[in-house]
Structure formats: structure tokens, C-alpha cells
Short mmCIF file of C-alpha atoms and ligand atoms in Angstrom, two decimals:
data_model
loop_
_atom_site.label_atom_id
_atom_site.label_comp_id
_atom_site.label_asym_id
_atom_site.label_seq_id
_atom_site.Cartn_x
_atom_site.Cartn_y
_atom_site.Cartn_z
CA MET A 1 30.95 -48.90 133.38
CA HIS A 2 27.26 -48.77 133.49
CA TYR A 3 26.94 -52.91 134.75
CA ASP A 4 29.10 -54.89 137.65
CA PHE A 5 31.78 -56.59 136.78
CA THR A 6 34.19 -55.89 139.90
CA THR A 7 31.84 -57.55 142.49
CA ILE A 8 33.77 -60.85 144.00
CA TYR A 9 31.23 -62.93 144.77
CA ASP A 10 31.41 -65.76 147.54
CA ARG A 11 29.77 -68.55 145.29
CA HIS A 12 30.01 -71.26 147.79
CA GLY A 13 27.04 -73.38 148.70
CA MET A 14 25.39 -71.08 146.18
CA ASP A 15 25.17 -74.13 143.36
CA ALA A 16 28.67 -73.42 141.87
CA LEU A 17 30.89 -76.00 140.49
CA ALA A 18 33.58 -73.64 140.42
CA VAL A 19 34.40 -73.41 143.91
CA ASP A 20 32.22 -76.17 145.68
CA GLY A 21 33.78 -79.07 142.63
CA VAL A 22 37.36 -78.20 144.29
CA GLY A 23 38.82 -81.39 144.23
CA SER A 24 36.08 -83.50 143.45
CA MET A 25 36.65 -84.50 140.24
CA PRO A 26 40.65 -85.98 140.37
CA GLY A 27 41.98 -84.92 136.80
CA PHE A 28 39.40 -82.15 135.78
CA SER A 29 38.90 -80.46 138.51
CA PRO A 30 41.95 -78.09 140.66
CA ASP A 31 42.80 -79.62 144.24
CA ALA A 32 41.93 -77.33 146.77
CA PRO A 33 44.67 -74.79 148.29
CA LYS A 34 46.96 -75.37 150.87
CA ASN A 35 46.98 -73.34 154.27
CA GLY A 36 43.97 -71.75 154.09
CA THR A 37 44.75 -69.44 150.89
CA THR A 38 41.82 -68.36 149.11
CA PHE A 39 40.81 -69.72 145.71
CA LEU A 40 40.51 -68.17 142.32
CA PRO A 41 38.29 -70.11 140.16
CA MET A 42 39.49 -70.07 136.88
CA TRP A 43 38.75 -73.38 135.08
CA VAL A 44 35.35 -74.56 134.55
CA ALA A 45 33.42 -72.52 131.43
CA ASP A 46 31.42 -70.39 133.59
CA MET A 47 32.16 -66.38 135.21
CA ASN A 48 32.40 -65.06 138.13
CA PHE A 49 30.42 -62.17 137.42
CA ALA A 50 26.66 -61.44 138.08
CA THR A 51 24.67 -61.42 134.90
CA VAL A 52 22.58 -58.98 133.02
CA PRO A 53 19.07 -57.56 135.66
CA THR A 54 17.24 -58.07 132.82
CA ILE A 55 18.01 -62.12 132.89
CA PRO A 56 16.59 -62.34 136.87
CA GLN A 57 14.25 -59.86 135.99
CA ALA A 58 12.36 -61.68 133.31
CA ILE A 59 12.40 -65.42 135.89
CA ALA A 60 11.01 -63.19 138.63
CA ALA A 61 8.57 -61.86 136.50
CA ARG A 62 7.48 -65.46 135.33
CA ILE A 63 7.09 -66.46 138.87
CA GLN A 64 4.66 -64.25 139.55
CA HIS A 65 2.07 -66.53 137.92
CA PRO A 66 2.78 -69.68 140.24
CA LEU A 67 1.68 -72.18 137.68
CA PHE A 68 3.91 -74.01 135.81
CA GLY A 69 2.24 -76.53 133.49
CA TYR A 70 3.07 -77.79 130.07
CA PHE A 71 4.16 -75.14 127.50
CA ARG A 72 5.20 -74.74 124.04
CA PRO A 73 7.94 -72.14 123.29
CA SER A 74 6.75 -68.43 123.19
CA GLU A 75 6.72 -66.29 119.87
CA ALA A 76 9.03 -64.35 122.29
CA TYR A 77 11.28 -66.72 122.40
CA TYR A 78 11.93 -67.01 118.95
CA LYS A 79 11.52 -63.48 118.22
CA ALA A 80 14.53 -62.97 120.88
CA ILE A 81 16.88 -65.67 118.90
CA ILE A 82 15.99 -64.33 115.05
CA ASP A 83 16.69 -60.47 116.73
CA TRP A 84 19.56 -61.66 118.42
CA GLN A 85 21.67 -64.03 115.60
CA ARG A 86 20.30 -60.64 112.99
CA THR A 87 21.98 -58.03 115.03
CA GLN A 88 24.86 -60.26 116.32
CA ASN A 89 25.90 -62.23 113.44
CA GLY A 90 24.11 -60.23 110.53
CA VAL A 91 22.03 -63.18 110.02
CA GLU A 92 19.22 -62.86 107.55
CA GLY A 93 16.04 -64.94 106.97
CA LEU A 94 15.93 -67.37 109.78
CA LEU A 95 12.96 -68.33 110.56
CA PRO A 96 10.88 -69.93 113.75
CA GLU A 97 11.26 -73.46 111.95
CA HIS A 98 15.26 -73.05 111.69
CA ILE A 99 15.33 -72.93 115.41
CA GLY A 100 15.32 -76.11 118.03
CA TYR A 101 15.67 -76.70 121.17
CA GLU A 102 18.27 -78.53 122.76
CA ASN A 103 18.78 -79.01 126.43
CA GLY A 104 22.91 -78.69 125.73
CA VAL A 105 25.13 -78.08 122.69
CA LEU A 106 26.79 -80.98 123.20
CA GLY A 107 24.10 -83.30 123.20
CA GLY A 108 23.10 -81.07 120.33
CA VAL A 109 26.53 -82.17 118.88
CA VAL A 110 25.67 -86.02 119.69
CA SER A 111 22.11 -85.94 117.81
CA ALA A 112 23.74 -83.98 114.99
CA LEU A 113 26.47 -86.93 114.62
CA ASN A 114 24.15 -89.49 115.33
CA VAL A 115 22.37 -87.91 112.14
CA TYR A 116 25.33 -88.50 109.77
CA CYS A 117 26.82 -91.14 110.89
CA SER A 118 26.94 -94.86 112.22
CA LYS A 119 28.21 -96.27 115.42
CA GLY A 120 32.20 -96.33 115.23
CA ASP A 121 32.48 -93.92 112.59
CA ASN A 122 35.21 -91.46 111.85
CA VAL A 123 34.81 -87.65 113.05
CA LEU A 124 37.32 -85.26 112.18
CA VAL A 125 38.44 -82.72 115.17
CA LEU A 126 40.57 -80.42 115.27
CA SER A 127 43.20 -80.27 118.28
CA PRO A 128 43.64 -79.14 120.26
CA THR A 129 40.22 -79.96 121.17
CA TYR A 130 37.31 -79.16 123.95
CA VAL A 131 37.66 -82.03 126.33
CA GLY A 132 33.54 -82.10 126.12
CA PHE A 133 34.00 -82.95 122.27
CA THR A 134 36.21 -85.81 123.15
CA SER A 135 33.93 -87.45 126.01
CA SER A 136 30.84 -87.18 124.19
CA LEU A 137 32.57 -88.55 121.21
CA GLU A 138 33.91 -91.37 123.10
CA ASN A 139 30.92 -92.29 125.08
CA ASN A 140 28.97 -91.98 122.06
CA GLY A 141 31.10 -94.47 119.85
CA TYR A 142 32.64 -92.67 117.58
CA HIS A 143 36.18 -92.27 116.44
CA ILE A 144 38.06 -89.41 117.12
CA ILE A 145 40.36 -88.61 114.19
CA HIS A 146 42.29 -85.33 115.24
CA SER A 147 44.00 -82.70 112.61
CA GLU A 148 46.11 -80.32 114.37
CA LEU A 149 45.84 -76.73 114.43
CA LYS A 150 49.57 -74.84 113.78
CA ARG A 151 51.08 -71.53 115.15
CA ASP A 152 51.85 -69.40 112.04
CA GLU A 153 54.52 -67.23 112.11
CA HIS A 154 52.73 -64.57 114.07
CA GLY A 155 51.56 -67.60 116.75
CA ILE A 156 48.00 -67.56 115.45
CA TRP A 157 46.03 -70.73 115.75
CA ARG A 158 45.28 -71.93 111.81
CA MET A 159 44.00 -74.86 110.72
CA ASP A 160 46.13 -77.48 108.40
CA TYR A 161 44.14 -77.63 105.15
CA PRO A 162 46.70 -80.35 103.49
CA ASP A 163 46.27 -82.52 106.59
CA MET A 164 42.49 -82.54 107.23
CA GLU A 165 42.30 -83.36 103.20
CA GLU A 166 44.66 -86.67 103.92
CA LYS A 167 43.14 -87.38 106.84
CA ILE A 168 39.30 -86.84 105.56
CA VAL A 169 40.66 -89.27 102.40
CA ARG A 170 42.46 -91.82 104.69
CA HIS A 171 40.01 -92.61 107.05
CA LYS A 172 36.97 -91.94 104.75
CA ILE A 173 35.95 -89.08 107.18
CA HIS A 174 32.48 -87.71 106.11
CA ALA A 175 31.46 -85.46 109.82
CA THR A 176 33.17 -83.06 111.30
CA ILE A 177 32.86 -80.61 114.31
CA VAL A 178 33.62 -77.11 113.67
CA CYS A 179 34.20 -75.08 116.89
CA SER A 180 33.96 -71.53 116.08
CA PRO A 181 34.85 -69.34 117.88
CA HIS A 182 37.87 -72.09 119.47
CA ASN A 183 37.89 -73.36 122.78
CA PRO A 184 40.43 -73.64 123.88
CA CYS A 185 42.58 -71.64 121.49
CA GLY A 186 40.15 -68.65 121.14
CA ARG A 187 40.55 -68.02 117.32
CA VAL A 188 37.81 -66.04 115.95
CA TRP A 189 38.22 -67.77 112.66
CA GLU A 190 38.26 -65.31 109.73
CA ARG A 191 35.70 -65.97 106.63
CA TRP A 192 38.89 -67.13 104.60
CA GLU A 193 39.45 -69.83 106.90
CA LEU A 194 36.28 -70.91 107.01
CA GLU A 195 35.64 -70.81 103.42
CA GLN A 196 38.69 -72.88 102.71
CA ALA A 197 37.48 -75.30 105.39
CA MET A 198 34.05 -75.51 104.25
CA GLU A 199 34.96 -75.87 100.18
CA LEU A 200 37.08 -79.22 101.69
CA PHE A 201 33.95 -80.38 103.47
CA ARG A 202 31.76 -79.80 100.30
CA LYS A 203 34.95 -81.52 97.91
CA HIS A 204 34.59 -84.90 100.19
CA ASP A 205 30.98 -84.94 101.32
CA VAL A 206 31.62 -84.13 104.78
CA MET A 207 28.75 -83.43 106.98
CA VAL A 208 29.27 -80.32 109.51
CA VAL A 209 28.62 -79.82 113.06
CA SER A 210 29.30 -76.27 114.08
CA ASP A 211 29.33 -75.35 117.88
CA GLU A 212 29.24 -71.45 117.93
CA ILE A 213 28.46 -71.54 121.74
CA TRP A 214 31.08 -68.79 122.46
CA SER A 215 30.27 -66.76 119.12
CA ASP A 216 28.72 -63.61 121.46
CA LEU A 217 32.14 -63.69 123.31
CA THR A 218 34.71 -62.29 120.44
CA MET A 219 36.99 -59.52 121.91
CA PRO A 220 36.78 -55.60 120.32
CA GLY A 221 37.37 -55.62 116.74
CA TYR A 222 36.83 -59.24 116.17
CA GLN A 223 33.56 -60.49 114.26
CA HIS A 224 32.29 -63.90 114.63
CA ILE A 225 31.08 -65.68 111.19
CA PRO A 226 28.46 -67.94 111.05
CA THR A 227 29.56 -71.23 109.18
CA GLN A 228 26.18 -71.55 107.67
CA SER A 229 26.71 -67.92 106.09
CA ILE A 230 29.58 -69.13 104.21
CA SER A 231 27.76 -70.76 101.11
CA GLU A 232 24.56 -72.02 100.27
CA ASP A 233 26.33 -75.35 100.39
CA ALA A 234 27.50 -74.82 103.86
CA LYS A 235 24.07 -73.38 105.13
CA LEU A 236 22.75 -76.81 103.63
CA ARG A 237 25.37 -78.80 105.05
CA THR A 238 25.68 -77.42 108.89
CA ILE A 239 24.02 -78.01 111.64
CA ALA A 240 24.56 -75.07 113.99
CA LEU A 241 24.39 -74.78 117.65
CA TYR A 242 23.88 -71.96 119.90
CA ALA A 243 23.16 -71.00 123.69
CA PRO A 244 23.17 -67.92 126.18
CA SER A 245 25.10 -70.02 128.43
CA LYS A 246 28.34 -68.81 127.88
CA THR A 247 27.13 -65.24 127.26
CA PHE A 248 25.44 -64.36 129.86
CA ASN A 249 26.68 -67.29 132.26
CA LEU A 250 23.35 -69.40 132.32
CA ALA A 251 24.88 -72.81 132.24
CA GLY A 252 23.15 -73.81 135.86
CA LEU A 253 19.73 -72.88 133.73
CA VAL A 254 20.51 -75.64 131.06
CA GLY A 255 18.97 -74.18 127.55
CA SER A 256 20.82 -74.05 123.98
CA TYR A 257 19.51 -74.48 120.62
CA HIS A 258 20.38 -75.56 117.07
CA VAL A 259 19.55 -73.84 113.47
CA ILE A 260 19.48 -76.28 111.01
CA TYR A 261 18.38 -74.66 107.49
CA ASN A 262 17.72 -78.23 105.83
CA LYS A 263 14.59 -79.34 106.14
CA LEU A 264 16.02 -83.17 105.84
CA LEU A 265 18.31 -82.75 108.54
CA ARG A 266 15.89 -80.77 110.64
CA ASP A 267 14.13 -83.42 110.50
CA ARG A 268 16.81 -85.97 111.04
CA VAL A 269 17.77 -84.53 114.64
CA ASP A 270 14.29 -83.90 115.38
CA LYS A 271 13.72 -87.47 115.91
CA GLU A 272 16.57 -88.53 116.90
CA SER A 273 16.35 -86.11 120.12
CA SER A 274 12.98 -87.19 120.66
CA LEU A 275 14.16 -90.61 121.23
CA SER A 276 15.56 -89.89 124.74
CA HIS A 277 12.31 -87.89 125.80
CA TYR A 278 15.01 -85.80 127.65
CA ASP A 279 14.93 -82.81 124.98
CA GLU A 280 12.47 -80.54 126.51
CA MET A 281 12.80 -76.70 127.73
CA ASN A 282 12.35 -75.48 131.39
CA VAL A 283 10.14 -72.83 131.02
CA LEU A 284 12.43 -70.47 133.27
CA SER A 285 15.15 -71.04 130.85
CA MET A 286 12.89 -70.21 128.27
CA HIS A 287 12.22 -66.55 130.31
CA ALA A 288 15.83 -66.37 130.79
CA LEU A 289 17.08 -66.72 127.31
CA VAL A 290 14.08 -63.42 126.48
CA GLY A 291 15.61 -61.62 128.89
CA ALA A 292 19.17 -62.00 127.87
CA TYR A 293 18.71 -61.44 124.05
CA SER A 294 17.14 -57.78 124.66
CA ALA A 295 19.04 -54.90 123.98
CA GLU A 296 19.83 -54.33 127.88
CA GLY A 297 21.93 -57.75 127.35
CA ARG A 298 23.91 -56.75 123.76
CA GLN A 299 24.46 -53.47 126.18
CA TRP A 300 25.42 -56.07 129.30
CA LEU A 301 27.93 -57.88 126.85
CA THR A 302 29.74 -54.98 124.91
CA GLU A 303 31.27 -54.07 128.85
CA LEU A 304 31.48 -57.68 129.12
CA ARG A 305 33.99 -57.66 126.22
CA GLU A 306 35.68 -54.91 126.86
CA VAL A 307 36.17 -56.17 130.69
CA LEU A 308 37.48 -59.75 129.40
CA GLN A 309 39.32 -58.29 126.95
CA SER A 310 40.84 -55.97 129.24
CA ASN A 311 42.32 -59.26 131.78
CA ILE A 312 43.59 -61.11 128.41
CA ASP A 313 45.59 -58.36 127.97
CA TYR A 314 46.49 -58.23 131.25
CA VAL A 315 47.73 -61.63 131.68
CA CYS A 316 49.44 -61.57 128.08
CA ASP A 317 51.66 -58.97 128.88
CA PHE A 318 52.25 -60.21 132.22
CA LEU A 319 53.34 -63.62 130.82
CA GLU A 320 55.55 -61.94 128.51
CA ALA A 321 57.19 -59.48 130.14
CA GLN A 322 57.46 -61.63 133.86
CA LEU A 323 57.54 -65.49 133.14
CA PRO A 324 60.08 -66.60 130.67
CA GLY A 325 59.84 -69.68 129.14
CA VAL A 326 55.50 -69.39 129.44
CA THR A 327 53.52 -67.84 126.44
CA CYS A 328 50.32 -67.66 124.87
CA ALA A 329 48.20 -66.92 121.95
CA LYS A 330 46.44 -63.79 122.77
CA PRO A 331 42.65 -65.37 122.40
CA GLN A 332 40.43 -63.24 120.08
CA GLY A 333 37.29 -64.79 121.33
CA THR A 334 36.32 -66.91 124.66
CA TYR A 335 37.85 -65.85 128.21
CA MET A 336 40.04 -68.91 128.11
CA VAL A 337 44.03 -68.71 127.60
CA PHE A 338 45.70 -71.32 126.90
CA VAL A 339 49.18 -71.23 128.16
CA ASP A 340 51.98 -72.95 126.78
CA CYS A 341 54.78 -74.18 129.67
CA THR A 342 56.95 -75.99 127.51
CA GLN A 343 60.34 -74.33 127.77
CA TYR A 344 59.53 -73.33 131.19
CA CYS A 345 59.23 -76.93 131.79
CA ALA A 346 62.64 -77.80 130.14
CA ALA A 347 64.50 -74.86 131.14
CA HIS A 348 63.56 -75.96 134.80
CA GLU A 349 63.32 -79.75 134.24
CA LEU A 350 60.04 -79.86 135.59
CA THR A 351 56.58 -81.56 134.83
CA MET A 352 53.39 -80.38 134.30
CA ASP A 353 52.28 -82.30 137.73
CA THR A 354 54.54 -80.22 139.20
CA ILE A 355 53.42 -77.03 138.01
CA LEU A 356 49.66 -77.55 138.23
CA LYS A 357 50.26 -79.06 141.85
CA ARG A 358 52.28 -75.69 142.48
CA GLY A 359 49.40 -73.46 140.94
CA TRP A 360 46.10 -74.97 142.92
CA ASP A 361 48.37 -75.20 146.02
CA ALA A 362 48.30 -71.37 146.00
CA GLY A 363 44.74 -71.03 145.02
CA VAL A 364 45.31 -70.83 141.43
CA GLY A 365 42.21 -72.57 140.69
CA TRP A 366 43.48 -73.39 137.12
CA GLN A 367 43.28 -76.41 134.45
CA ASP A 368 45.01 -79.23 133.56
CA GLY A 369 45.85 -78.60 129.72
CA ARG A 370 46.66 -82.07 128.60
CA PRO A 371 42.86 -83.54 128.33
CA PHE A 372 42.23 -80.76 125.86
CA HIS A 373 45.82 -82.40 124.00
CA GLY A 374 47.92 -79.29 125.24
CA ALA A 375 51.14 -81.28 126.38
CA HIS A 376 52.99 -78.83 128.65
CA HIS A 377 49.50 -76.00 128.42
CA ILE A 378 47.20 -75.02 131.19
CA ARG A 379 43.69 -73.56 130.24
CA LEU A 380 42.97 -70.40 132.52
CA ASN A 381 39.62 -69.08 132.51
CA LEU A 382 39.60 -65.02 132.87
CA ALA A 383 35.82 -64.47 133.62
CA LEU A 384 36.80 -63.17 137.07
CA PRO A 385 37.04 -59.79 138.04
CA HIS A 386 40.15 -57.58 137.16
CA ALA A 387 41.73 -57.50 140.71
CA LEU A 388 41.28 -61.59 141.01
CA VAL A 389 43.10 -61.64 137.94
CA ILE A 390 46.05 -59.77 138.82
CA GLU A 391 45.79 -61.80 142.19
CA ALA A 392 46.71 -64.49 140.02
CA CYS A 393 49.43 -63.31 138.08
CA LYS A 394 51.11 -62.38 141.54
CA ARG A 395 50.86 -65.92 142.86
CA MET A 396 51.99 -67.41 139.38
CA LYS A 397 55.26 -65.36 139.92
CA GLN A 398 55.31 -66.00 144.01
CA SER A 399 54.69 -69.80 143.87
CA VAL A 400 54.32 -70.88 140.54
CA PHE A 401 56.95 -69.97 137.79
CA CYS A 402 59.36 -69.13 140.81
CA ASP A 403 62.90 -71.18 139.81
C1 PLP B 501 32.77 -75.21 122.71
C2 PLP B 501 31.86 -75.89 123.92
N1 PLP B 501 30.74 -76.85 123.51
C3 PLP B 501 29.66 -77.21 124.19
C4 PLP B 501 30.39 -76.97 125.51
C5 PLP B 501 29.12 -77.03 126.68
O1 PLP B 501 27.85 -76.40 126.22
P1 PLP B 501 27.19 -77.51 127.01
O2 PLP B 501 26.64 -77.24 128.62
O3 PLP B 501 25.33 -76.51 126.43
O4 PLP B 501 26.46 -78.81 126.56
C6 PLP B 501 31.29 -75.72 126.09
C7 PLP B 501 31.57 -75.55 127.27
O5 PLP B 501 32.44 -74.98 127.96
C8 PLP B 501 32.36 -75.32 125.08
O6 PLP B 501 33.38 -75.10 125.61
#
């Protein structure tokens, strides 16, 4: 490997919710470990790897010029996004006018829904569901209608199209969120799956917010397919959201963007996000994106995906071989594994509270899957050095699934 994915960084006191937020958000963050055990951060969705060097280099170069006044996004910013979307996702014809800054992807989701819906409207969301969708939709007065993903005969999470259609009709739904790749289930949707979903949305006039924040983090062999590339109709009924934050561990720098081809929607979203007067870019975040979306960024990402694949393989094989009753569908994208403890809990008459607590006490900083609508699930972040993943598995066997 050319880049470093093995150094174990001490992130304490370095602006890291993953370690400093432990025990601070009941129901969301893990409890602190017991007896001075080391803490393994495997919950909030950021990575324990240093990012690609071109990012700090780009920021450092900009800081040399110590004036930080008002600014407009540079040509280099738009060019970086257009080139990135072409090489990563095969997107042709993307122009600067289609791209718009968003402070966060969730903010973009809410702006898009505000354009599509009236307060109190029903919005279709697939379940299990990213907890951020639940909180931001509820916070903004939308009513979530879930359609459950189902695992097929090979254990792969699939959309249930008849259920989606029935709910769209029954609840008069005209807006939905597509999460692609899917957090927390790790699906990289195949073209036919997106085609079938988009056909349903066309048939029933459902407008689409496509959250593609995880689009770069597909495992080797899996290709992300932008929702807007499915058809001309999909292109015009979809507001897509992207960011370098998951890919390059930049959440703390803030900076996402939308792609909207439909001029009417674009103007409405711009208006909507202008209302708060808070949706403006930070100049260092702009330079970070340009540093990220570069040839070196691409090379770093190729290596990162291999590292994540080996972590995912290790954990999934470990569960299967060593922890009877604890299962998962192997993620095709993201760095999250949604671990299913249903059988283990039943066999040993244990609750999820007990399982989670045993892990936290042993320093396995995993996340309760229930807020993601997994009744007996744990969301496990595998973006950390392989040695720590091995250690986490060891602790799971010794201290959690040890009955
Ligand atoms: C699917 C998805 N969307 C959005 C976000 C949050 O994005 P942002 O911090 O840009 O709002 C996350 C973070 O984990 C996510 O998994």
C-alpha cells in the first residue's frame, strides 16, 4: 500500500465525536468502557484513517495567503466536481449551473423536501433507515411512511416494490428518499433495481431525493449508479446529493453539494436554502474538496476500498465461523455492517440492551441498531485499522457473545 491505513491515531482532544462523545449522548453514543479498557470507535460514521495528503496540502497552501474575505466558488471547484463525477460515476454533461453548495447532505434533503411537500406530508423511506433521515424529517414536520427492505434467498436486502406501490397510493405519497448506497444495509443498488423503483415513482408522480453521500465507497467490483442516470424522467424528477465527507473523512470541515438538472427544481431549492441565510461555503472546505477530488485522491480511494473490503471480509467471516446466531448481509458499499443478533438473543434469552452494554463495557464502541429500525441489530463502523477490527472481534467473542 502506498498510503497509511494502519497507524492507530489517538483522536482524544482532537475534535473527534467518535472518541470524545462517548457517554455524552444517551441512546446514541456508546457508554464509556469499564476498568480502563481501551475504546474502539465503531459507531458515528467517520473514519479513523488520516485522509489523503493532497487535502491538508491544499488547505495549507491556501492558508499561506492570510486573507479570508467573501468569495465565490472557484472554477477549480466546479471542475473538480465535474471531473470526479465523470470518472467515478460516468456522468457526462454535468455543468457548473447544475451544481449547488449545501452545508450538509441532510440540509439538502430537507431543502428538497420543502420544495416537494407541504408540512405534514407523507414521505416514503426504506427501512432499515439512516437515523439522520428520521430525525431531520420529524424535526421538519414530515410524516415518514416506511417500506421495509426484505432479505432475499441469498440474504441480500431488496426493495419490496408491491409494498412501496401500495403505500404510495394509500398514503398519497409524492416524495421519497433513495439512499444509494444504502446506510445501514450496505446495498449498492443494481441498475434494474433503480429502474424498477424509478418507474414506480414516474407512474405515481413521486419526486425523489437521492442521497448519494456514500457513492464513492463501493467495494471493489461494485459500481455506483447515479439515480439521475436511470432515465430522462429520473434525471428531471431527482435532486441528488453528494459530498466528499464520507469518502475522505471531511465531515468536520462541512461541505456537500447537490446536482439538479431540472431548472424549476434548482431555482426552488436555491430559494429554499437561501431562506436561512446559513447555506454558504467555507473557503477552506472548498480547497479541501479540490484537494480530495484529484488524481491522488482517486488513488487513495482505491486503496481505502481494499482496506475496507478486507475489514468487512474479516468481520463477516468471523461472525459466521465464531459467533453462532449473529449474522450479517455482507455490505457491498459503505463501511457499516448491520449485525443481526435476533437468533442469538432468542437462543440465550438476552435483550439488545444487555448485548450492547456488554460490548461498551469491553470497549467495543458500536451503535444501537434500533434507531435505524433494526430491532435486534447493531451498526458497526469498520473504518478503522485492521488490527483494531481484529481486536474488536476478539472482545466480542470473549465478552459479549460468550454465553
Ligand atoms: C446516508 C447519509 N446521509 C447523510 C449523512 C450526513 O451527512 P451530512 O453530515 O452532510 O448532513 C450521513 C452520515 O452518516 C449518511 O449516512
